[in-house]
XYZ file of C-alpha atoms in Angstrom:
655
model
C -62.302 -52.705 -75.193
C -65.286 -54.650 -74.505
C -64.870 -57.966 -73.004
C -60.671 -56.763 -71.790
C -60.600 -56.879 -67.322
C -58.043 -56.134 -65.105
C -56.951 -60.421 -64.822
C -54.063 -60.139 -67.194
C -56.130 -62.102 -70.524
C -52.653 -60.936 -72.961
C -50.348 -60.879 -70.910
C -50.897 -63.170 -68.535
C -50.390 -60.463 -65.212
C -52.907 -58.807 -62.218
C -52.543 -55.865 -63.661
C -54.730 -54.176 -60.533
C -52.717 -55.471 -58.505
C -49.345 -54.863 -59.577
C -50.956 -50.980 -60.108
C -51.795 -50.844 -56.158
C -47.792 -52.377 -55.611
C -47.209 -49.943 -58.076
C -48.591 -47.059 -56.122
C -47.990 -47.923 -52.575
C -44.000 -47.657 -53.623
C -45.093 -44.257 -54.750
C -46.774 -42.975 -52.158
C -43.906 -45.363 -49.808
C -41.720 -42.548 -48.805
C -44.152 -38.630 -49.099
C -47.138 -41.388 -46.459
C -44.305 -41.939 -44.167
C -42.808 -37.836 -44.569
C -46.060 -37.148 -43.095
C -46.474 -39.969 -40.703
C -43.406 -39.242 -39.146
C -43.722 -35.090 -38.786
C -47.836 -35.364 -37.542
C -45.564 -38.025 -34.898
C -42.966 -34.765 -34.721
C -45.945 -32.047 -34.031
C -48.219 -34.388 -32.002
C -45.211 -35.277 -30.093
C -44.314 -31.641 -29.051
C -48.334 -30.222 -28.268
C -48.385 -33.345 -25.799
C -45.121 -31.753 -24.159
C -46.444 -27.962 -24.063
C -49.762 -29.083 -22.653
C -47.695 -31.326 -19.587
C -45.727 -27.724 -20.190
C -48.733 -26.345 -19.207
C -50.006 -27.624 -16.913
C -46.611 -27.643 -14.999
C -46.540 -23.910 -15.523
C -49.931 -23.453 -14.239
C -50.166 -25.530 -11.244
C -46.729 -23.505 -10.405
C -48.427 -19.545 -10.770
C -51.464 -20.809 -8.943
C -49.338 -21.661 -6.157
C -47.174 -18.539 -6.738
C -51.050 -16.571 -6.827
C -51.461 -17.589 -2.890
C -48.171 -17.379 -1.306
C -48.139 -13.911 -3.251
C -51.064 -12.740 -0.624
C -49.631 -10.360 2.035
C -51.543 -12.169 4.793
C -48.836 -14.976 4.281
C -46.281 -13.176 5.742
C -47.890 -11.848 8.495
C -49.467 -15.049 10.241
C -49.757 -14.992 13.201
C -49.863 -17.253 16.754
C -52.531 -17.097 19.504
C -52.591 -19.223 22.823
C -54.842 -18.579 25.443
C -53.871 -19.874 29.405
C -57.488 -21.901 29.638
C -58.235 -23.063 25.901
C -61.174 -24.489 28.132
C -62.613 -20.996 28.973
C -61.505 -18.764 25.828
C -60.487 -20.077 22.997
C -57.968 -17.440 20.563
C -57.466 -16.905 17.055
C -55.713 -14.300 15.317
C -55.455 -13.292 11.618
C -53.065 -11.148 9.961
C -53.598 -7.691 11.197
C -54.066 -8.427 14.654
C -51.085 -6.988 16.839
C -47.933 -9.007 18.830
C -49.297 -8.989 22.826
C -50.689 -10.165 24.907
C -54.183 -9.610 27.345
C -55.424 -10.609 30.153
C -59.485 -11.591 30.146
C -61.920 -12.381 32.795
C -65.297 -13.652 30.477
C -68.307 -12.787 33.906
C -70.636 -14.257 31.503
C -71.847 -16.261 28.475
C -73.962 -14.953 25.780
C -77.291 -16.992 26.059
C -81.059 -17.209 24.278
C -83.994 -16.723 26.476
C -85.963 -19.991 27.016
C -90.055 -20.410 27.740
C -91.677 -23.799 29.206
C -94.674 -23.503 28.795
C -98.204 -25.008 31.940
C -97.871 -28.907 32.015
C -100.386 -31.377 29.703
C -101.040 -34.595 29.561
C -99.396 -36.473 26.961
C -102.346 -36.320 23.328
C -103.597 -32.847 24.805
C -105.015 -30.730 22.503
C -105.587 -26.787 22.259
C -108.718 -25.036 21.268
C -106.124 -22.688 18.770
C -105.756 -18.953 17.794
C -102.606 -16.828 17.302
C -99.258 -17.166 19.160
C -97.960 -13.401 18.968
C -94.162 -13.288 19.973
C -92.882 -10.406 20.179
C -88.970 -8.853 20.959
C -86.512 -7.195 22.308
C -85.248 -6.878 25.693
C -86.458 -8.319 29.160
C -86.446 -7.181 32.221
C -88.640 -9.975 34.445
C -90.310 -9.753 37.555
C -92.644 -7.735 39.322
C -91.885 -4.362 37.782
C -91.013 -6.759 34.292
C -89.998 -3.660 31.054
C -89.825 -5.035 27.920
C -87.745 -1.828 25.499
C -88.953 -3.600 21.777
C -85.949 -4.790 18.975
C -87.842 -2.923 16.216
C -84.875 -4.999 13.669
C -86.636 -8.592 15.189
C -90.001 -6.768 14.835
C -93.333 -8.737 15.679
C -94.264 -12.428 14.647
C -97.454 -14.519 14.593
C -97.820 -17.860 14.322
C -101.336 -19.266 13.044
C -102.504 -22.467 15.881
C -104.728 -25.326 14.064
C -107.927 -25.681 16.789
C -107.717 -28.966 18.314
C -103.339 -29.150 17.523
C -101.388 -31.161 19.877
C -97.760 -29.810 21.395
C -96.468 -31.451 19.591
C -98.506 -29.562 15.903
C -98.447 -26.296 17.459
C -94.281 -27.249 17.783
C -94.011 -28.124 14.287
C -96.277 -25.058 13.257
C -93.873 -22.732 14.882
C -90.655 -24.263 13.020
C -92.283 -24.112 9.963
C -92.713 -20.158 10.150
C -89.211 -19.935 11.079
C -89.489 -16.795 12.888
C -86.270 -16.675 14.981
C -87.727 -19.168 17.926
C -87.383 -22.665 18.259
C -89.625 -24.813 19.972
C -89.648 -28.079 21.599
C -92.029 -30.205 23.290
C -90.051 -31.699 26.545
C -90.848 -33.964 29.206
C -89.977 -32.872 32.976
C -91.429 -36.137 34.114
C -94.257 -35.205 34.818
C -95.514 -34.030 32.129
C -95.493 -32.077 28.742
C -94.546 -28.562 28.162
C -93.623 -26.519 24.904
C -90.312 -25.487 25.194
C -89.194 -22.277 23.371
C -85.772 -20.796 22.437
C -84.538 -17.535 20.766
C -82.375 -18.842 17.940
C -79.965 -15.420 19.295
C -78.242 -14.928 22.014
C -77.920 -11.350 23.149
C -80.256 -8.995 25.625
C -82.328 -7.498 22.856
C -83.693 -11.087 21.471
C -86.064 -11.812 23.974
C -88.830 -12.128 23.654
C -92.364 -11.933 25.877
C -95.208 -14.124 23.502
C -99.307 -13.497 23.582
C -101.699 -16.091 23.378
C -105.314 -15.965 22.237
C -107.544 -17.428 24.772
C -107.836 -20.559 23.513
C -103.497 -20.923 23.623
C -103.098 -19.413 27.109
C -101.707 -22.129 28.918
C -98.735 -20.671 26.335
C -98.194 -17.079 27.442
C -95.872 -15.561 28.680
C -95.701 -11.432 29.396
C -92.493 -12.189 31.875
C -94.131 -11.196 35.033
C -94.913 -14.153 36.335
C -98.231 -13.937 36.581
C -98.400 -16.077 33.103
C -98.843 -19.925 33.171
C -95.398 -20.093 31.034
C -92.829 -19.742 32.991
C -88.624 -18.216 32.499
C -86.574 -20.902 32.321
C -83.939 -18.763 31.089
C -83.458 -15.316 29.961
C -81.543 -13.708 27.493
C -78.168 -12.249 28.231
C -75.498 -10.554 26.527
C -71.594 -12.586 27.620
C -69.574 -10.033 29.059
C -65.899 -9.942 29.454
C -63.500 -7.503 30.954
C -59.830 -7.220 28.266
C -57.953 -5.867 30.245
C -59.242 -4.009 32.734
C -62.169 -2.664 30.589
C -65.289 -4.108 30.211
C -67.531 -4.834 27.548
C -70.896 -6.692 26.485
C -71.653 -8.468 23.327
C -74.399 -10.277 22.448
C -72.407 -13.038 21.174
C -70.411 -15.484 22.362
C -68.008 -15.427 19.376
C -66.423 -11.037 19.873
C -64.409 -10.424 16.851
C -64.610 -6.638 16.809
C -63.000 -6.544 20.954
C -59.481 -6.328 20.008
C -58.360 -5.778 16.254
C -57.524 -9.428 13.768
C -58.515 -11.097 17.301
C -61.924 -13.207 16.682
C -62.881 -14.615 21.165
C -64.795 -17.863 21.295
C -66.437 -17.816 25.103
C -66.724 -20.957 26.326
C -67.332 -20.881 30.120
C -66.621 -17.905 32.477
C -63.502 -17.567 34.912
C -63.246 -16.949 38.646
C -59.982 -15.412 37.903
C -57.792 -13.772 34.115
C -57.496 -16.246 31.330
C -53.461 -14.405 29.936
C -54.006 -14.107 25.491
C -50.792 -13.727 23.905
C -50.318 -13.381 20.435
C -46.936 -13.161 19.090
C -45.965 -14.037 14.902
C -46.720 -17.225 13.911
C -42.567 -17.181 12.299
C -42.611 -21.068 12.218
C -46.543 -20.698 9.365
C -44.035 -18.209 7.037
C -41.084 -20.470 6.995
C -43.264 -23.484 5.885
C -44.534 -20.949 3.571
C -41.743 -20.414 1.920
C -40.308 -24.172 2.153
C -43.688 -24.884 0.433
C -42.636 -22.955 -2.309
C -38.988 -24.523 -2.848
C -41.580 -27.451 -3.771
C -43.933 -26.949 -5.957
C -40.482 -24.735 -7.434
C -38.437 -27.618 -7.865
C -41.402 -30.297 -8.704
C -41.595 -27.689 -12.127
C -38.311 -28.034 -12.613
C -37.823 -31.864 -12.149
C -41.017 -31.674 -14.383
C -39.506 -29.387 -17.278
C -36.235 -31.931 -17.229
C -38.683 -34.896 -17.861
C -39.936 -32.996 -21.050
C -35.828 -32.061 -21.980
C -34.011 -35.019 -20.445
C -31.575 -36.224 -22.983
C -30.966 -40.084 -22.786
C -27.257 -40.488 -23.789
C -26.652 -43.799 -22.644
C -29.308 -45.000 -25.621
C -28.438 -41.257 -27.638
C -31.863 -40.461 -27.390
C -33.880 -37.350 -27.817
C -36.967 -36.097 -25.475
C -39.559 -34.314 -27.454
C -37.960 -30.309 -25.966
C -34.693 -31.315 -25.805
C -32.787 -27.834 -26.923
C -35.934 -26.083 -27.212
C -35.466 -22.152 -27.965
C -38.301 -21.544 -25.592
C -38.120 -23.915 -22.727
C -34.780 -22.969 -22.751
C -35.792 -18.765 -22.491
C -38.300 -19.531 -19.409
C -36.101 -20.879 -17.814
C -33.252 -19.067 -18.207
C -35.729 -16.135 -17.111
C -37.404 -18.053 -14.433
C -33.565 -18.245 -12.276
C -32.809 -14.912 -13.268
C -35.491 -14.141 -11.283
C -34.891 -16.517 -8.374
C -30.854 -15.385 -7.980
C -31.220 -11.332 -8.984
C -31.811 -9.202 -5.832
C -34.363 -7.009 -5.247
C -33.439 -3.760 -6.207
C -35.406 -1.554 -4.354
C -34.525 -3.287 -1.162
C -30.616 -2.654 -1.240
C -28.838 -2.108 1.037
C -32.102 -4.414 3.953
C -30.881 -7.458 5.093
C -33.584 -9.666 2.969
C -33.203 -8.519 -0.676
C -33.027 -12.196 -2.202
C -33.880 -15.729 -1.475
C -29.898 -16.954 -1.394
C -30.417 -14.132 2.287
C -32.532 -17.358 3.512
C -29.815 -19.484 2.912
C -31.911 -20.733 -0.963
C -29.344 -21.025 -3.461
C -29.549 -22.644 -7.296
C -28.303 -25.905 -7.974
C -26.322 -26.986 -11.140
C -29.748 -29.073 -11.649
C -32.228 -26.281 -11.446
C -33.551 -26.988 -9.126
C -33.557 -24.560 -5.440
C -31.727 -26.269 -2.531
C -33.215 -24.500 0.620
C -31.129 -24.286 4.638
C -32.924 -24.726 6.638
C -30.847 -23.135 9.430
C -30.126 -19.997 7.630
C -33.437 -19.620 7.436
C -34.913 -20.204 10.896
C -31.447 -17.986 11.261
C -33.118 -15.264 9.077
C -36.662 -15.899 10.126
C -35.577 -14.277 13.476
C -33.836 -11.016 12.978
C -35.506 -10.083 10.005
C -39.414 -11.148 10.254
C -40.237 -8.307 9.039
C -38.556 -7.827 6.065
C -39.404 -11.338 4.500
C -42.594 -10.358 2.762
C -40.894 -7.814 1.044
C -38.513 -9.965 -1.177
C -41.429 -11.767 -1.815
C -45.587 -9.744 -1.868
C -46.116 -6.344 -2.678
C -45.522 -4.830 0.402
C -44.670 -1.383 2.169
C -42.007 -0.662 4.767
C -42.258 1.440 7.088
C -39.389 1.663 9.336
C -38.192 4.640 8.221
C -41.653 6.203 8.932
C -43.336 7.452 12.609
C -46.880 6.999 12.800
C -47.140 5.044 9.058
C -48.826 2.230 8.651
C -48.426 0.158 5.329
C -52.501 -1.387 3.588
C -52.611 -1.965 1.077
C -51.417 -1.124 -3.274
C -52.747 -1.884 -6.828
C -51.429 -3.933 -9.743
C -50.134 -0.629 -10.755
C -48.336 0.004 -7.983
C -44.168 0.582 -8.847
C -41.694 0.341 -5.895
C -39.693 2.600 -4.739
C -38.903 4.504 -1.618
C -41.688 7.460 -0.469
C -41.425 9.993 0.759
C -44.402 10.260 3.073
C -45.864 14.319 4.194
C -48.929 14.951 6.007
C -50.735 18.324 5.911
C -53.569 17.315 8.799
C -54.377 14.958 10.771
C -57.563 12.136 10.915
C -59.733 13.363 13.223
C -62.819 11.317 14.956
C -66.555 12.644 15.495
C -67.004 13.739 18.564
C -69.951 15.825 20.457
C -68.841 17.504 23.689
C -71.921 17.970 25.979
C -72.486 21.195 28.183
C -70.359 21.728 31.946
C -71.790 18.609 33.771
C -73.582 20.729 36.570
C -73.419 18.315 39.479
C -73.041 14.583 39.931
C -75.055 14.169 43.179
C -77.227 11.940 43.074
C -78.676 9.865 41.130
C -78.248 10.597 37.364
C -79.355 8.396 34.180
C -81.728 9.092 31.195
C -83.167 8.105 27.259
C -80.865 9.242 24.361
C -81.044 8.071 20.589
C -78.028 9.201 18.436
C -77.025 8.280 14.651
C -73.146 7.247 14.873
C -70.763 7.550 11.377
C -74.339 7.761 10.173
C -76.857 4.823 11.407
C -79.308 5.923 13.474
C -79.086 3.210 16.357
C -81.707 1.806 18.889
C -83.093 3.791 21.851
C -80.057 4.012 25.062
C -80.794 3.407 28.330
C -78.492 4.949 30.749
C -79.560 2.902 34.444
C -80.478 6.021 36.548
C -78.309 5.695 39.917
C -75.589 6.637 41.972
C -72.098 7.071 40.065
C -69.114 7.585 41.977
C -67.302 10.370 39.569
C -67.731 11.318 36.225
C -64.826 8.221 35.126
C -67.102 5.813 35.828
C -69.880 7.908 34.525
C -68.538 8.137 31.570
C -67.741 4.176 31.750
C -71.526 3.108 31.787
C -72.798 5.658 29.252
C -69.715 3.993 26.435
C -71.385 0.073 27.593
C -74.258 1.311 27.460
C -74.189 2.770 24.351
C -71.329 0.164 22.072
C -73.789 -2.160 23.536
C -77.303 -0.801 20.932
C -77.341 -3.773 18.423
C -78.672 -1.413 15.109
C -74.155 0.118 16.139
C -73.022 -3.293 17.227
C -74.189 -4.695 13.849
C -72.927 -2.407 11.880
C -69.431 -2.209 12.813
C -69.454 1.283 15.422
C -68.337 1.798 19.240
C -67.606 5.200 21.191
C -64.983 6.176 23.478
C -66.322 8.203 25.907
C -64.379 10.902 28.040
C -64.762 12.837 31.221
C -62.890 15.724 31.722
C -63.054 19.027 32.715
C -66.801 18.487 33.906
C -67.896 17.530 30.983
C -68.781 14.364 28.868
C -67.704 13.741 25.773
C -68.534 10.091 23.468
C -65.779 10.076 20.091
C -66.406 7.874 16.959
C -64.100 5.701 16.786
C -63.605 5.771 13.209
C -61.414 8.496 11.454
C -62.467 10.792 8.640
C -65.452 13.223 7.048
C -68.605 10.311 7.519
C -67.121 9.997 11.215
C -69.835 11.842 12.524
C -71.610 11.649 16.540
C -75.168 13.217 16.508
C -78.454 13.359 19.154
C -81.323 12.630 17.682
C -83.632 12.931 20.863
C -82.665 12.863 24.798
C -85.487 12.845 28.001
C -85.200 15.634 30.354
C -82.751 13.283 32.385
C -80.030 13.275 29.724
C -80.626 16.846 29.202
C -80.232 17.429 32.286
C -75.951 15.246 31.491
C -75.404 18.148 29.060
C -75.774 17.070 26.018
C -79.127 18.613 23.841
C -80.523 17.538 20.019
C -77.072 18.519 17.677
C -74.436 16.874 15.349
C -71.261 17.478 17.486
C -67.722 17.951 15.168
C -67.238 15.778 11.948
C -64.106 14.290 11.672
C -61.695 15.048 9.068
C -59.942 12.747 6.934
C -56.451 13.013 6.327
C -54.796 14.583 3.777
C -50.839 14.947 2.372
C -48.371 13.676 -0.378
C -47.638 10.562 -1.435
C -43.748 10.528 -2.504
C -44.066 14.397 -3.781
C -47.563 14.042 -5.244
C -50.692 14.796 -3.464
C -52.603 11.993 -2.158
C -56.231 10.639 -1.051
C -57.211 10.621 2.177
C -60.068 9.347 4.065
C -60.639 8.714 7.829
C -56.234 7.330 8.700
C -55.801 6.209 5.013
C -53.803 7.952 2.313
C -53.631 6.522 -0.984
C -50.811 7.563 -4.039
C -51.268 8.807 -7.130
C -48.538 8.833 -9.817
C -45.512 6.096 -9.620
C -47.365 5.889 -5.753
C -50.375 4.625 -7.564
C -52.560 2.859 -5.296
C -50.623 2.727 -2.746
C -52.405 2.839 0.473
C -50.764 4.286 4.027
C -52.913 4.771 7.016
C -51.204 7.446 8.480
C -51.998 7.940 12.727
C -50.789 10.751 15.466
C -51.432 14.624 14.879
C -48.353 15.123 13.464
C -47.742 17.410 10.324
C -45.322 17.472 8.114
C -42.340 14.699 6.822
C -43.105 11.290 8.303
C -40.449 9.747 6.714
C -40.288 7.380 4.296
C -41.795 3.966 3.096
C -39.859 1.715 1.057
C -42.510 -0.639 -1.612
C -41.156 -3.710 -2.648
C -43.101 -5.594 -5.329
C -41.189 -9.123 -4.817
C -40.279 -11.596 -6.758
C -43.169 -13.438 -7.414
C -44.954 -10.261 -9.119
C -42.662 -10.329 -11.645
C -42.571 -14.305 -12.128
C -46.010 -14.344 -12.045
C -45.553 -11.692 -14.925
C -43.174 -14.045 -16.977
C -45.296 -17.075 -16.444
C -48.216 -15.399 -17.010
C -46.226 -14.087 -20.717
C -46.152 -17.913 -21.338
C -49.736 -19.118 -20.449
C -52.483 -16.253 -21.188
C -54.971 -16.634 -23.801
C -52.813 -14.892 -26.170
C -49.686 -15.475 -24.112
C -46.026 -17.593 -26.003
C -47.330 -21.629 -25.423
C -50.961 -20.617 -27.001
C -48.616 -19.278 -30.138
C -47.086 -21.993 -30.211
C -49.745 -24.430 -29.767
C -51.417 -22.458 -32.578
C -48.414 -22.774 -35.048
C -48.616 -26.820 -34.136
C -52.246 -26.541 -34.900
C -51.795 -25.421 -38.571
C -49.027 -27.686 -39.062
C -51.196 -30.143 -38.187
C -53.822 -29.251 -40.767
C -51.784 -28.575 -43.369
C -50.238 -32.104 -42.715
C -53.948 -33.356 -43.084
C -53.891 -31.351 -46.132
C -50.282 -32.918 -47.821
C -52.515 -36.240 -47.334
C -55.680 -35.624 -49.125
C -53.785 -33.790 -51.981
C -50.907 -37.447 -51.372
C -54.349 -39.088 -52.262
C -55.747 -36.998 -54.543
C -52.111 -36.953 -56.751
C -53.018 -41.476 -55.842
C -55.821 -41.933 -56.993
C -54.667 -40.297 -59.863
C -51.454 -42.688 -60.627
C -53.289 -45.213 -59.729
C -56.302 -44.321 -63.034
C -53.074 -44.083 -64.930
C -51.195 -46.536 -64.545
C -55.029 -49.091 -64.607
C -55.241 -47.634 -67.412
C -51.592 -47.963 -69.144
C -51.499 -51.815 -68.377
C -55.218 -51.942 -69.756
C -54.015 -51.361 -72.738
C -50.782 -53.245 -72.970
C -52.863 -56.156 -72.625
C -55.420 -55.140 -75.100
C -52.101 -54.758 -77.137
C -50.357 -57.925 -76.303
C -53.828 -60.349 -76.701
C -54.670 -58.947 -80.306
C -50.387 -59.369 -81.019
C -51.306 -62.951 -79.490
C -53.634 -63.379 -81.938
C -51.943 -62.510 -84.930
C -48.986 -64.642 -84.021
C -51.706 -67.162 -83.629
C -53.485 -66.861 -87.218
C -49.343 -66.395 -89.011
C -48.766 -69.795 -87.133
C -51.244 -71.161 -88.894
C -51.036 -69.886 -91.778
C -47.137 -70.735 -92.493
C -47.795 -74.273 -90.504
C -50.167 -74.305 -93.779
C -48.597 -72.865 -96.031
C -45.499 -75.545 -95.152
C -48.176 -79.116 -95.428
C -49.394 -76.782 -98.952
C -45.590 -77.382 -100.031
C -44.696 -80.984 -98.450
C -48.107 -82.206 -100.274
């Protein structure tokens, strides 16, 4: 075959071009079919990705709305916001309070003696001792063991600015600043924390004597602002706190003290019905946004007779049908209640699948059935048919149902009952330490003075205990009562971990009937929920069985039946579960997209097979056409030879 090419020497035809055209003609139908299949699969993957994103966004909003706090939103107002600001969480209770701010908490400040500009000091050690300072000639100082003692080394020849920087860099709980009083520079030390227990005294080496402060007024430094606790009276009860932000006085309420008052400030806490309505409207809007996205993916353009990628898709039809069923069906366990379906809130499904909200009907439902609305949407227990029972929480395992509550033992508080008080004549007082609910207090001093009666003595003792920094930081408090001639300290907590123990007591405090020793520990609540034994911890009773994880707060001392609690998981829990069936890693959408990914891989393999087959066809056709061309060339040569011979023969004959 040497000398023969694909240029068609024998036939004059461009053999390679012809072969490539034949191969392309054979490839085209198969390749076009694969292209259409690939486009279809990729379009479905893109559409499912869009659907997944829309469902995921909707699920996030469902989970946010399903938080029980959203349906217990409270609104708080202050008649004098410039003096007292108030914020209420969902755990707050409806009510009104009268508050007087008698003193704001403040941080101690001490100013050094004056110095000329550029003055330097010899250096040495500054020692800061933190605690409760009573300044004056009869200065008293009680160390704060939590803050303790801090020291700062000052280099010789330091200026006031360098001393300031050294103190601030040490981060000891005191900030230093250089302030010019109009005549001289003074170094001012200010505690980081407010509160009487966060005061300080300063001991200084001789080279720094101008910075020393002992509280007596004899040192060169002077007290410019005393450490003080905030003092407020709430509904007649006097309380003190080390900060101006108070979040442990009224349950679920945070008070921010801004100024003292000359009279009472009224605080009102009410249900924030407008906020709840806003949450429900947001849910409707988010669902409608999802439906609009689904419509875009499934709509059919009748005018152009063109379907969308997911038009008629069984997966989407099933999803939409399930969602609509959940939104239109009543919650079974709420049968007979005022709110059992979205329709009861004025929410209906339109023909296009979106929701329509009747605002007037929603407002009316919120006004008349506010307590029940949460149970329609979120996991919530209704306790209207129970006495002294409050719903606290649930778990994912708690099943919807109506549960009877039986109490066999009421929760009690730890307490210490003192011996009878011999007499209230003369001055009373004393110092002591106690362990409250496992936390040991600092030394607590009961001011030594005359008390009008046992009630006043009890009130002051209660205030002193509740002002202790260690107990306050642990969120612990007590009530102190005087009855039948005896003082009794009662922990605010309930349950077996609620204890009151006197650890130390001086002679004066023992004279009030207190001896070192433990009081009576509290008891945990005991009983059943839904007929099955429940676990008690303080006042909280936690269910088992179908009521697994159902938590109820049991108040009061009554034993026996407390009524029934209706627990609903709400429609959002079912919607979340449905969406998770589609969105989870092993869910329907991932399974579907994996199948489509497999189809793409199969298409790629079929393309590779097509390429291989076309290469084989190309080689075969090329070989055949080359052989044909060679044969034609040979036949042309034979034809030429015969023509020459015939021509010669003719000449011979003619000759």
